[in-house]
Coordinates of C-alpha atoms and ligand atoms in Angstrom, one line a residue:
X682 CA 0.0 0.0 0.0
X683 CA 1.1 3.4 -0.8
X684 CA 2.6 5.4 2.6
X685 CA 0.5 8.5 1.5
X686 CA -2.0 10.8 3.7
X687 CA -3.9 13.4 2.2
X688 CA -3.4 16.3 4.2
X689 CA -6.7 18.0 4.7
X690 CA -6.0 20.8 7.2
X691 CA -6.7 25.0 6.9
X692 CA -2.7 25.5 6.1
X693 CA -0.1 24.4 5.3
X694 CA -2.1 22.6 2.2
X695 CA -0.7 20.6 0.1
X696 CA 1.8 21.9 -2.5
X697 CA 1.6 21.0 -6.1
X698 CA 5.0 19.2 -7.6
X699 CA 6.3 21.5 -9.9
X700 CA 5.9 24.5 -7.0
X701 CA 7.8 22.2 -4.6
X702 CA 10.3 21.3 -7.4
X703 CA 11.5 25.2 -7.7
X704 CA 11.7 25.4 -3.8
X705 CA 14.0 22.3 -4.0
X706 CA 16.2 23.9 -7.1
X707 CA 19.3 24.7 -6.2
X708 CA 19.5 28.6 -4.9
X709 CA 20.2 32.0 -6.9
X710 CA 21.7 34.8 -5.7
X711 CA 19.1 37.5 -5.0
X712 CA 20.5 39.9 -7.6
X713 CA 21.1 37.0 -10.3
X714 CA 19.0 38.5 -13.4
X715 CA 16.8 35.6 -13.6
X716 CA 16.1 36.3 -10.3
X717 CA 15.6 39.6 -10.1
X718 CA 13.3 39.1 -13.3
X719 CA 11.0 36.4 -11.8
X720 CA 10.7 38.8 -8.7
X721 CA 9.4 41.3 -10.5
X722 CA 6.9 39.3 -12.2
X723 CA 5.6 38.1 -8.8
X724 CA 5.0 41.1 -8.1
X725 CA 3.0 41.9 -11.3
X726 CA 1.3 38.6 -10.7
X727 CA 0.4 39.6 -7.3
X728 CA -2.1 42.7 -8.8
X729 CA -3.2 39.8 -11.2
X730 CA -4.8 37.6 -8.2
X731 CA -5.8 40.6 -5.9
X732 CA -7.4 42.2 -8.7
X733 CA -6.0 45.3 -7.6
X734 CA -3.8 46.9 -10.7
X735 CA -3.2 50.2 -8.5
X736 CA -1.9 48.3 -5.4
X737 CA 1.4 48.2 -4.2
X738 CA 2.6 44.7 -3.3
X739 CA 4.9 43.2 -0.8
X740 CA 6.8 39.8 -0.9
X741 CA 8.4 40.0 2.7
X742 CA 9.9 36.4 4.6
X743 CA 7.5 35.5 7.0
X744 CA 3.6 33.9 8.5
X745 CA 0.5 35.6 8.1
X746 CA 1.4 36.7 11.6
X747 CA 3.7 39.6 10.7
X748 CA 1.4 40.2 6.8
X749 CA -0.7 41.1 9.9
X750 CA 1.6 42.8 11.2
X751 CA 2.8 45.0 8.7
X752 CA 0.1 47.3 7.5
X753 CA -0.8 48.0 11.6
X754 CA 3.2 49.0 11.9
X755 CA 2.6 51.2 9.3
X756 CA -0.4 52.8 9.6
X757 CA -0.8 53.3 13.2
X758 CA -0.2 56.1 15.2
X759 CA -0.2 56.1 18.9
X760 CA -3.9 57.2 19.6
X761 CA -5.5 56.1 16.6
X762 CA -8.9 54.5 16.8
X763 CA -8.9 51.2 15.3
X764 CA -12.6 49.2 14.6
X765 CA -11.7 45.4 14.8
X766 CA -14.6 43.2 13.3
X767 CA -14.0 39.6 14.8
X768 CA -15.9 36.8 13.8
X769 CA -13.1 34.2 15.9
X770 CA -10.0 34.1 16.8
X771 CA -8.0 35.8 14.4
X772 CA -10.3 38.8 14.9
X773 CA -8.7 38.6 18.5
X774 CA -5.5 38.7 17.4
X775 CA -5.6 41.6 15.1
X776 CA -6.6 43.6 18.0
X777 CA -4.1 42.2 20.0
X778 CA -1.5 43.5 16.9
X779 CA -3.3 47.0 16.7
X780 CA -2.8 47.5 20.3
X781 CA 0.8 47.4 20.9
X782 CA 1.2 49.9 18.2
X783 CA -0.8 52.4 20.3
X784 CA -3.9 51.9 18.6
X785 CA -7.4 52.6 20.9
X786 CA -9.1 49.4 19.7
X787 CA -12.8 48.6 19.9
X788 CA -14.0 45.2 18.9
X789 CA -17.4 44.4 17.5
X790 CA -17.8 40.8 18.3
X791 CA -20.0 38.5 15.8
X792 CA -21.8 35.7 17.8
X793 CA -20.7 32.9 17.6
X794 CA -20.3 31.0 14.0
X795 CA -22.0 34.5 13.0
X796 CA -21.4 37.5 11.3
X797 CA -21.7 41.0 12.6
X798 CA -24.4 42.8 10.9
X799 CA -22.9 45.7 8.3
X800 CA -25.5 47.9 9.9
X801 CA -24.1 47.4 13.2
X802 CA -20.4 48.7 11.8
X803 CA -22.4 51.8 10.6
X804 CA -24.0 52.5 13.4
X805 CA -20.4 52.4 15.3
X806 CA -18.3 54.3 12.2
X807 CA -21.1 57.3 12.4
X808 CA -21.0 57.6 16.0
X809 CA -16.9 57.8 16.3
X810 CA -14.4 58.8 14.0
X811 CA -11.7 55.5 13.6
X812 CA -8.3 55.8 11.4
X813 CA -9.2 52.5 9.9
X814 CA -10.9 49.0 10.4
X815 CA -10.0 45.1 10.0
X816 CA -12.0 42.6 9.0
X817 CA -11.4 38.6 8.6
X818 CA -12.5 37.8 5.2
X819 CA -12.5 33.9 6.4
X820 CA -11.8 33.4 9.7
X821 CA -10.3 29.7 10.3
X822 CA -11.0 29.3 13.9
X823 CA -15.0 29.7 13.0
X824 CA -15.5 28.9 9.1
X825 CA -17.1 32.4 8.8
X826 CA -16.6 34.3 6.2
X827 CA -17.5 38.0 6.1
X828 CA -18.8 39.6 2.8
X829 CA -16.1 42.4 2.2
X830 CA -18.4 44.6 -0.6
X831 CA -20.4 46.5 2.4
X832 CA -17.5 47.0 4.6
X833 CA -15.1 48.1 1.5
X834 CA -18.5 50.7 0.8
X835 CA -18.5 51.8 4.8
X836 CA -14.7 52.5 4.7
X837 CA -14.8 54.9 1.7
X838 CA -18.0 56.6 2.9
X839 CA -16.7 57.7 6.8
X840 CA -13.3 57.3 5.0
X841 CA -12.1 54.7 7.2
X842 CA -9.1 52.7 5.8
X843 CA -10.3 49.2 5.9
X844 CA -7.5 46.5 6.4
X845 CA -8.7 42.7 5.3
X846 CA -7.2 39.8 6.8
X847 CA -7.0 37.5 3.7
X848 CA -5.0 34.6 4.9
X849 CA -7.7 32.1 4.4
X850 CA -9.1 33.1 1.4
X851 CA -6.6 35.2 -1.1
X852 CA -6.9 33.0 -4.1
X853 CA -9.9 31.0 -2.8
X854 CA -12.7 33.1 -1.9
X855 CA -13.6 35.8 -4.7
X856 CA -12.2 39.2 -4.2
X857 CA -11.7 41.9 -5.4
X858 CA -9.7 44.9 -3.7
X859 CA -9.7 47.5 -6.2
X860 CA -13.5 47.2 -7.5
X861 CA -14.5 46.5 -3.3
X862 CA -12.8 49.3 -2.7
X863 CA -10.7 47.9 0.2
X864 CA -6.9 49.5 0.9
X865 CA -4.8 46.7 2.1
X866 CA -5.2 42.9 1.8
X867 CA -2.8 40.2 3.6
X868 CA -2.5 37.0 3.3
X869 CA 0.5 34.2 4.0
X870 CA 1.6 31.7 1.5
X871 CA 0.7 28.3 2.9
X872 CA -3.1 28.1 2.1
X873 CA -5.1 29.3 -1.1
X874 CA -1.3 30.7 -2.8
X875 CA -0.1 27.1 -2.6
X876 CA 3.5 27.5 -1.4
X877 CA 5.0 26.4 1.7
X878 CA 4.4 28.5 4.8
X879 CA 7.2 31.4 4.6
X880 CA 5.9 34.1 2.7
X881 CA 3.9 37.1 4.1
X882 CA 2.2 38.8 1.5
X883 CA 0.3 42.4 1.8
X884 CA -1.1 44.5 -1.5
X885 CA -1.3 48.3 -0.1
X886 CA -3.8 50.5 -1.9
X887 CA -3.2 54.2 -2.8
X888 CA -5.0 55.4 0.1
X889 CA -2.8 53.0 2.2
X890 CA 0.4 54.3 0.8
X891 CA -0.6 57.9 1.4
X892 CA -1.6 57.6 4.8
X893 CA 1.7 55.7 5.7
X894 CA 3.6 59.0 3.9
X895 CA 1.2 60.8 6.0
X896 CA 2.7 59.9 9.2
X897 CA 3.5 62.2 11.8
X898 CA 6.1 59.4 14.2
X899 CA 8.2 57.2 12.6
X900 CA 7.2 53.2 11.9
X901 CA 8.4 51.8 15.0
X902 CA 9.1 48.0 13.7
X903 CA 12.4 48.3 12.4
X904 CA 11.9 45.6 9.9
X905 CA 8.2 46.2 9.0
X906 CA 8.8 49.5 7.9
X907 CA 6.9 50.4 4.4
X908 CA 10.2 53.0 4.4
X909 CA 12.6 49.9 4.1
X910 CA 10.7 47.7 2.1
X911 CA 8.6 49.9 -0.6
X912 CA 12.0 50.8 -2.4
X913 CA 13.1 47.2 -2.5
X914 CA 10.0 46.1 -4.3
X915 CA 10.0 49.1 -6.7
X916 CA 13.6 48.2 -8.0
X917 CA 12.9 44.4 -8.0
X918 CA 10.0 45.9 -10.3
X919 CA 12.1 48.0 -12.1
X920 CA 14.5 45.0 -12.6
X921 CA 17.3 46.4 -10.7
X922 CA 19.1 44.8 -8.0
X923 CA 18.8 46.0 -4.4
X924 CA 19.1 44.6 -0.8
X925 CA 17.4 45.4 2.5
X926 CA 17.4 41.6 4.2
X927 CA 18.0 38.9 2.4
X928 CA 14.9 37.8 0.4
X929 CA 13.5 34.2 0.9
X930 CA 15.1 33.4 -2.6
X931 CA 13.5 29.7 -3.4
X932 CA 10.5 30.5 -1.7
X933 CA 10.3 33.5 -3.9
X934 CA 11.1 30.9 -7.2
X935 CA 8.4 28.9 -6.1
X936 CA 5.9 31.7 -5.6
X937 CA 6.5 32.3 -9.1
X938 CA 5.4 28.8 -10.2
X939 CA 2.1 29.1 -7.9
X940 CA 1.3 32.3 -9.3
X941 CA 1.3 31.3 -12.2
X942 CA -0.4 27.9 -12.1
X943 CA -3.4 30.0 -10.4
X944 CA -3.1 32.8 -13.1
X945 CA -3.1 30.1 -15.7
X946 CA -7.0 28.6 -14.1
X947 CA -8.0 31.9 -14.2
X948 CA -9.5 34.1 -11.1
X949 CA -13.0 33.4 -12.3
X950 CA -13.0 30.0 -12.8
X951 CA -10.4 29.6 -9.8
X952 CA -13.2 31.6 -7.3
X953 CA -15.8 29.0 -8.7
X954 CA -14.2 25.9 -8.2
X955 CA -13.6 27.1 -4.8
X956 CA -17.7 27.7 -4.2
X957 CA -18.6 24.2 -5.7
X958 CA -15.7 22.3 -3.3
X959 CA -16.8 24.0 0.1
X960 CA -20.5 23.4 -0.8
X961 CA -19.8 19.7 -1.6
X962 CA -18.1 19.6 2.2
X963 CA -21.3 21.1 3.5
X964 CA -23.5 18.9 1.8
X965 CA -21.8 16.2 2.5
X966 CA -21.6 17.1 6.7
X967 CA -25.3 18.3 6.2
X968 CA -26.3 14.8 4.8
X969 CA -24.4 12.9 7.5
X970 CA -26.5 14.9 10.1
X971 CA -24.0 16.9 11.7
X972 CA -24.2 20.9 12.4
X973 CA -21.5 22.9 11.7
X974 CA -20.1 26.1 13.2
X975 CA -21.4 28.7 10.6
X976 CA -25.0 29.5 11.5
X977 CA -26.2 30.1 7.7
X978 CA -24.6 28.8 4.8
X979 CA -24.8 32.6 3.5
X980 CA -22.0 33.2 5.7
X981 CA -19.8 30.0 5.6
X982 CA -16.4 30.0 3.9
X983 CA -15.3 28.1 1.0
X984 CA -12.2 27.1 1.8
X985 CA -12.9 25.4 4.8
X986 CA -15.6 23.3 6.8
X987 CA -16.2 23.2 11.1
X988 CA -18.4 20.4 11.5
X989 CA -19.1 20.2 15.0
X990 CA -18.9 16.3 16.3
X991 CA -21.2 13.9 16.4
X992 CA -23.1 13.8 20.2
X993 CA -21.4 10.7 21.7
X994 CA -18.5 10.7 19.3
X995 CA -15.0 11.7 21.2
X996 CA -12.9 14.0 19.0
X997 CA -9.4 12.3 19.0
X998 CA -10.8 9.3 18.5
X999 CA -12.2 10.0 15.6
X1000 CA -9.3 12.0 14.2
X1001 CA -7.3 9.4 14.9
X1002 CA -9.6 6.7 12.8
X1003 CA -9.8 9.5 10.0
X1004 CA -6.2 9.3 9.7
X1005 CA -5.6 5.3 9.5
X1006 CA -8.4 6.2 6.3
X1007 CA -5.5 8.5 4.8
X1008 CA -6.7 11.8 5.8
X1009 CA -5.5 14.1 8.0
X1010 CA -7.9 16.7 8.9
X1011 CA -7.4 19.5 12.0
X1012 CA -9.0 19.9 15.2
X1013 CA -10.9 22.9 17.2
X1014 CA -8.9 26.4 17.5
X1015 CA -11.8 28.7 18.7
X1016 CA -11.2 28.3 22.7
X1017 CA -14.8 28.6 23.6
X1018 CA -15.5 25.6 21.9
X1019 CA -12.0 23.6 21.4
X1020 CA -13.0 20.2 21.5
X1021 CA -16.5 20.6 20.5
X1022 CA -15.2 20.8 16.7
X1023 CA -12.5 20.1 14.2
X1024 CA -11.6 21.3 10.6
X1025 CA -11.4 20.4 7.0
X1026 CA -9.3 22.2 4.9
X1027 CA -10.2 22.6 1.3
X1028 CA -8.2 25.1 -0.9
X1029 CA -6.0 25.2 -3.6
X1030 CA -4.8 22.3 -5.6
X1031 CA -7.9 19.9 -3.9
X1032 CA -9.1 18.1 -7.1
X1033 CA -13.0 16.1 -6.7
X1034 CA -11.2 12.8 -5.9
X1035 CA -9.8 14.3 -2.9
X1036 CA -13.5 15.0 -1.6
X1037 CA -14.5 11.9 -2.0
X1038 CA -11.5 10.2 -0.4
X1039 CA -11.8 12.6 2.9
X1040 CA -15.9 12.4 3.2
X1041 CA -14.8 8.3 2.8
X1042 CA -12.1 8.5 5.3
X1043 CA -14.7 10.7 7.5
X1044 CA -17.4 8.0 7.1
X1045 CA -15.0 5.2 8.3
X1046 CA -13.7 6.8 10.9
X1047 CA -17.8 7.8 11.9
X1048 CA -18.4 4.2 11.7
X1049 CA -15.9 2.9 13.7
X1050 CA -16.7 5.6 16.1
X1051 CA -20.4 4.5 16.7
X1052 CA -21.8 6.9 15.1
X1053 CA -24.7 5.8 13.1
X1054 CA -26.2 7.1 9.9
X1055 CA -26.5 5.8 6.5
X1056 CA -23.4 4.6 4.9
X1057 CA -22.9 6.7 1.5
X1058 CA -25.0 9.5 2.4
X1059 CA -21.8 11.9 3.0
X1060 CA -20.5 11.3 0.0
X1061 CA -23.5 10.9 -2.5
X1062 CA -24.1 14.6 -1.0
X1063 CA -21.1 15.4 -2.2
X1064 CA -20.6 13.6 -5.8
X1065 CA -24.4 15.7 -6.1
X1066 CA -22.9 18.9 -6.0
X1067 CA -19.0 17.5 -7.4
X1068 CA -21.0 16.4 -10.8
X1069 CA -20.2 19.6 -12.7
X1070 CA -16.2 19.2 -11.9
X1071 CA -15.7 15.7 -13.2
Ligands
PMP818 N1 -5.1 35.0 9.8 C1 -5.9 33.9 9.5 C2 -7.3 34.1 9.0 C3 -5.3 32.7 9.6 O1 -6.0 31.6 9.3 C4 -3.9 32.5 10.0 C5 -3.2 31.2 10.2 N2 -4.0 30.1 10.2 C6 -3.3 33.7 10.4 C7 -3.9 34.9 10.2 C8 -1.9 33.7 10.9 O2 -1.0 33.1 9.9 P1 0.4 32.4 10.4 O3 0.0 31.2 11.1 O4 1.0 32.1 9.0 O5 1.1 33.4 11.2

């Protein structure tokens, strides 16, 4: 038998060959004109799969953590009033990022598995006068995903610079920055991107850029600084050779690949598949009669499920089971309910055979857990809604 799992987790997903293979060739040196050139093109690439032409994009070495980190380094001032829309725990964390810059954070909580109603943010931007606002697009601790278009709308109307937390869904979830009107999106390599975890990626808008030159205090994370990095990424642009730290060169060969394998499926048909995939993995949990964490499929993410477990069935154990099936799925991160829930993972290069095998491994691993429900059910569901990918 083939030693193989199929890794179905929320990030790090799995990588197609020919990205891995340029992460594996041997390594340029940064100002090497091929390198240089393929550089720049990631970075024209980048505007491709933001869909934002007027953006200004940053390839920096690093997690999601510090893409997170960068545009609150440089756009907060001590004082500023930052609006954090959570919907779990990466919500949390953003205010957590905002603070130690000196923001004056309020949060707006969803409920949980829900949403926080776009009336509610207006309601909270006309009554006080905030510098700018985050939102998780999909956060990964809940499965929720938050519909950008109103919030992009709010920001430009009580001009509010709106900051979305894309890690989960850059090329996954349809968006749009430029059209949606939102000034900086971030995301991390690992998950919809398709290239090992190491890359933080962040496309500023104008309005971004301007109220970074707009600063009255200097950036105060020496290496996050818009002042060390913006000049880097115009000459790599520019095809000229520069140096501020030493840029994640085969990461950076292998972004290039990714890029263009997504580039090459096209953003519309790329935002599709993505649809179809996560509403075969609800369908699939629907029909097996479990309840997941989103409270309305309106609101429930693409790129990942949170079915909630079985009454009666123990978590580990049926992790565990799932994995002697071949499939390695994640577990709870939301701390309010840890062990009430786990994940499925379901972006990038996940091709309708690899539904089928985890709903299969799921079902096995149900089974031998006790549960009881109709054998096949979870994955007719989901060969329903697959029929249009085959
Ligand atoms: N934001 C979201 C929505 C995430 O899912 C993650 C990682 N799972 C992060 C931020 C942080 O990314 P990293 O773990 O790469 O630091």
């Amino acid at each position: 038998m083939k030693d193989r799992t199929l890794l179905m987790i929320p990030g790090p997903i799995e990588f197609e060959p020919a990205v891995l293979a340029a992460l594996g060739a041997p390594t340029t040196s940064h100002v090497a004109p091929d390198f240089i050139e393929i550089f720049g093109q990631c970075l024209e690439r980048m505007r491709q799969v933001w869909l934002c032409p007027s953006g200004q994009p940053f390839i920096i070495s690093g997690t999601g953590t510090l893409a997170m980190d960068i545009p609150a380094a440089n756009l907060v001032e001590p004082g500023d009033k930052a609006l954090v829309i959570s919907t779990g725990y990466f919500g949390e964390r953003y205010a957590e990022i905002l603070k130690r810059y000196g923001a004056e954070v309020k949060i707006l909580h969803a409920p949980l598995g829900g949403i926080v109603p776009p009336d509610d943010i207006e309601a909270e931007l006309k009554n006080n006068s905030y510098k700018l606002m985050t939102i998780t697009h999909v956060d990964t601790s809940t499965a929720v995903r938050v519909d950008p278009r109103p919030i992009g709308k709010l920001g430009q109307k009580y001009n509010v610079l709106t900051i979305l937390d894309g890690v989960c869904s850059v090329a996954g979830e349809e968006l749009r920055q430029e059209e949606w009107g939102i000034d900086v999106v971030l995301t991390a390599s690992q998950k919809a991107i398709g290239v090992p975890p190491g890359l933080a990626l962040v496309m500023a808008g104008p309005k971004a850029i301007a109220a970074w030159r707009a600063r009255e205090t200097k950036v105060y994370n020496y290496y996050a600084d818009w002042d060390n990095w913006l000049p880097i990424m115009e000459a790599y642009e520019a095809r000229k050779p520069s140096y501020f730290g030493t840029p994640p060169v085969n990461h950076i060969w292998a972004l290039h690949v990714s890029l263009g394998q997504i580039l090459a499926e096209g953003m519309e048909k790329r935002f599709a598949r993505h649809m179809k995939t996560g509403d075969a993995f609800r369908a699939a949990i629907g029909a097996l009669g479990m309840k997941q964490v989103p409270t309305d499929s309106a609101h429930a993410a693409s790129t990942l499920t949170a079915p909630y477990y079985p009454e009666g069935v123990s978590g580990p154990q049926l992790l565990a089971k799932v994995k002697e099936a071949g499939v390695v799925l994640a577990g709870g991160l939301l701390p309010a309910i840890k062990v009430a829930y786990f994940r499925i993972g379901h972006m990038g290069a996940v091709k309708p055979g690899d539904i089928l095998a985890t709903v299969g491994a799921l079902e096995t691993g149900l089974a031998a857990c006790g549960y009881k429900f109709k054998v096949g059910a979870g994955l007719t569901a989901a060969q329903k809604v697959n029929q249009g990918l085959f």
